[in-house]
CSV table of C-alpha atoms in Angstrom, one decimal:
chain,number,residue,atom,x,y,z
A,1,GLN,CA,-1.1,19.9,1.2
A,2,VAL,CA,1.0,16.3,0.2
A,3,GLN,CA,-0.6,14.9,-2.8
A,4,LEU,CA,-0.7,10.6,-3.5
A,5,VAL,CA,-0.7,9.2,-6.8
A,6,GLU,CA,-0.6,5.2,-6.9
A,7,SER,CA,0.7,3.3,-9.9
A,8,GLY,CA,1.1,-0.5,-10.5
A,9,GLY,CA,-2.0,-2.0,-10.2
A,10,GLY,CA,-3.7,-4.5,-13.1
A,11,LEU,CA,-5.2,-7.8,-13.7
A,12,VAL,CA,-3.0,-10.7,-13.1
A,13,GLN,CA,-3.4,-14.8,-12.1
A,14,ALA,CA,-3.5,-15.8,-8.8
A,15,GLY,CA,0.5,-17.1,-7.6
A,16,GLY,CA,1.2,-13.4,-9.6
A,17,SER,CA,3.3,-10.6,-8.8
A,18,LEU,CA,2.5,-6.8,-9.0
A,19,SER,CA,4.6,-3.8,-7.4
A,20,LEU,CA,2.9,-0.8,-6.7
A,21,SER,CA,3.8,2.6,-6.2
A,22,CYS,CA,3.3,5.6,-4.2
A,23,ALA,CA,4.6,9.0,-5.1
A,24,ALA,CA,3.7,12.3,-2.7
A,25,SER,CA,4.6,15.8,-3.8
A,26,GLY,CA,4.0,18.9,-2.5
A,27,GLY,CA,5.9,18.1,0.8
A,28,THR,CA,8.1,15.0,2.4
A,29,PHE,CA,7.2,12.4,4.6
A,30,SER,CA,9.8,10.7,5.6
A,31,ALA,CA,9.1,11.5,9.3
A,32,ASN,CA,6.0,9.7,8.7
A,33,SER,CA,4.9,6.5,8.9
A,34,MET,CA,3.3,5.4,6.2
A,35,GLY,CA,1.3,2.3,5.4
A,36,TRP,CA,-0.4,0.9,2.7
A,37,TYR,CA,-4.5,0.6,2.8
A,38,ARG,CA,-6.8,-1.8,0.3
A,39,GLN,CA,-10.4,-2.0,0.4
A,40,ALA,CA,-12.8,-4.2,-1.6
A,41,PRO,CA,-16.3,-3.1,-2.7
A,42,GLY,CA,-18.6,-4.4,0.5
A,43,ASN,CA,-15.6,-4.8,2.4
A,44,GLN,CA,-13.6,-2.3,5.5
A,45,ARG,CA,-10.7,-0.5,4.7
A,46,GLU,CA,-7.9,-2.8,5.5
A,47,LEU,CA,-4.2,-1.2,6.6
A,48,VAL,CA,-2.1,-4.1,4.6
A,49,ALA,CA,1.6,-3.3,5.3
A,50,ARG,CA,3.3,0.2,7.3
A,51,ILE,CA,6.5,1.4,7.5
A,52,THR,CA,8.2,3.5,10.0
A,53,GLY,CA,10.6,6.6,9.2
A,54,GLY,CA,12.9,4.6,10.3
A,55,GLY,CA,11.8,1.4,8.0
A,56,ARG,CA,10.7,-0.9,10.4
A,57,THR,CA,8.0,-2.5,9.0
A,58,TYR,CA,4.2,-4.5,10.1
A,59,TYR,CA,2.3,-6.3,7.9
A,60,ALA,CA,-1.1,-7.4,8.3
A,61,ASP,CA,-1.3,-11.4,8.8
A,62,SER,CA,-3.1,-11.8,5.6
A,63,VAL,CA,-0.3,-10.7,3.6
A,64,LYS,CA,3.1,-11.7,5.8
A,65,GLY,CA,5.1,-13.6,3.7
A,66,ARG,CA,3.5,-12.3,0.7
A,67,PHE,CA,3.9,-9.0,0.2
A,68,THR,CA,7.2,-6.4,1.6
A,69,ILE,CA,6.6,-2.7,2.1
A,70,SER,CA,9.7,-0.4,1.7
A,71,ARG,CA,10.6,3.2,1.1
A,72,ASP,CA,12.7,5.9,-0.7
A,73,ASN,CA,12.8,8.9,1.4
A,74,ALA,CA,15.2,10.8,-1.2
A,75,LYS,CA,12.4,10.2,-3.8
A,76,ASN,CA,9.0,10.9,-2.0
A,77,THR,CA,7.9,6.4,-2.7
A,78,VAL,CA,6.4,4.0,-0.6
A,79,TYR,CA,6.9,0.6,-2.7
A,80,LEU,CA,4.4,-2.5,-1.8
A,81,GLN,CA,6.0,-6.0,-3.8
A,82,MET,CA,3.2,-7.9,-3.6
A,83,ASN,CA,3.9,-11.8,-4.2
A,84,SER,CA,2.0,-14.9,-4.5
A,85,LEU,CA,-1.3,-13.1,-4.9
A,86,LYS,CA,-4.3,-14.2,-4.2
A,87,PRO,CA,-8.0,-14.0,-5.4
A,88,GLU,CA,-8.1,-12.3,-1.9
A,89,ASP,CA,-6.4,-9.9,-2.8
A,90,THR,CA,-8.4,-8.2,-5.1
A,91,ALA,CA,-9.3,-4.8,-4.1
A,92,ARG,CA,-8.4,-0.6,-4.7
A,93,TYR,CA,-4.6,0.0,-3.1
A,94,LYS,CA,-3.5,3.5,-1.6
A,95,CYS,CA,-1.7,4.3,0.7
A,96,ASN,CA,-1.7,7.3,3.6
A,97,THR,CA,0.5,7.9,7.1
A,98,ALA,CA,-0.4,4.8,8.9
A,99,PRO,CA,-1.6,4.0,11.6
A,100,THR,CA,-3.7,7.9,11.6
A,101,ILE,CA,-4.5,9.1,8.3
A,102,LEU,CA,-2.8,12.8,7.5
A,103,PHE,CA,-2.8,12.8,3.8
A,104,SER,CA,-5.5,13.7,1.7
A,105,TRP,CA,-6.3,10.6,-0.1
A,106,GLY,CA,-4.9,9.7,-3.7
A,107,GLN,CA,-7.1,7.7,-6.4
A,108,GLY,CA,-5.4,4.9,-6.0
A,109,THR,CA,-4.9,1.6,-8.1
A,110,GLN,CA,-6.6,-1.0,-8.6
A,111,VAL,CA,-5.5,-4.7,-8.5
A,112,THR,CA,-7.4,-7.4,-9.5
A,113,VAL,CA,-6.5,-11.3,-9.1
A,114,SER,CA,-8.0,-14.0,-11.2
A,115,SER,CA,-8.0,-17.5,-10.0
């Protein structure tokens, strides 16, 4: 069973940057399309970025041009570089396969953007 561990979140001012990581253990996801999801209290979970096994990327309109997803299959790790952060980016961020969820969810990492 693949386990996912997210890290890199924190508190940042609007306009700042954060870099998130998602490390998988107990298996490999090199063939899977992986995504970063976020959910704020009272909101539905949103897929913000996705990367295929071949490296093709897709972004939600809300983050396009500001976020960059990447992956290192040798390290079983997916990354999310977040720039020009806005208060509305505040949420708990988690990774998983995308768009179909195949793995158990990790704890996620909290991102808080102050205005």
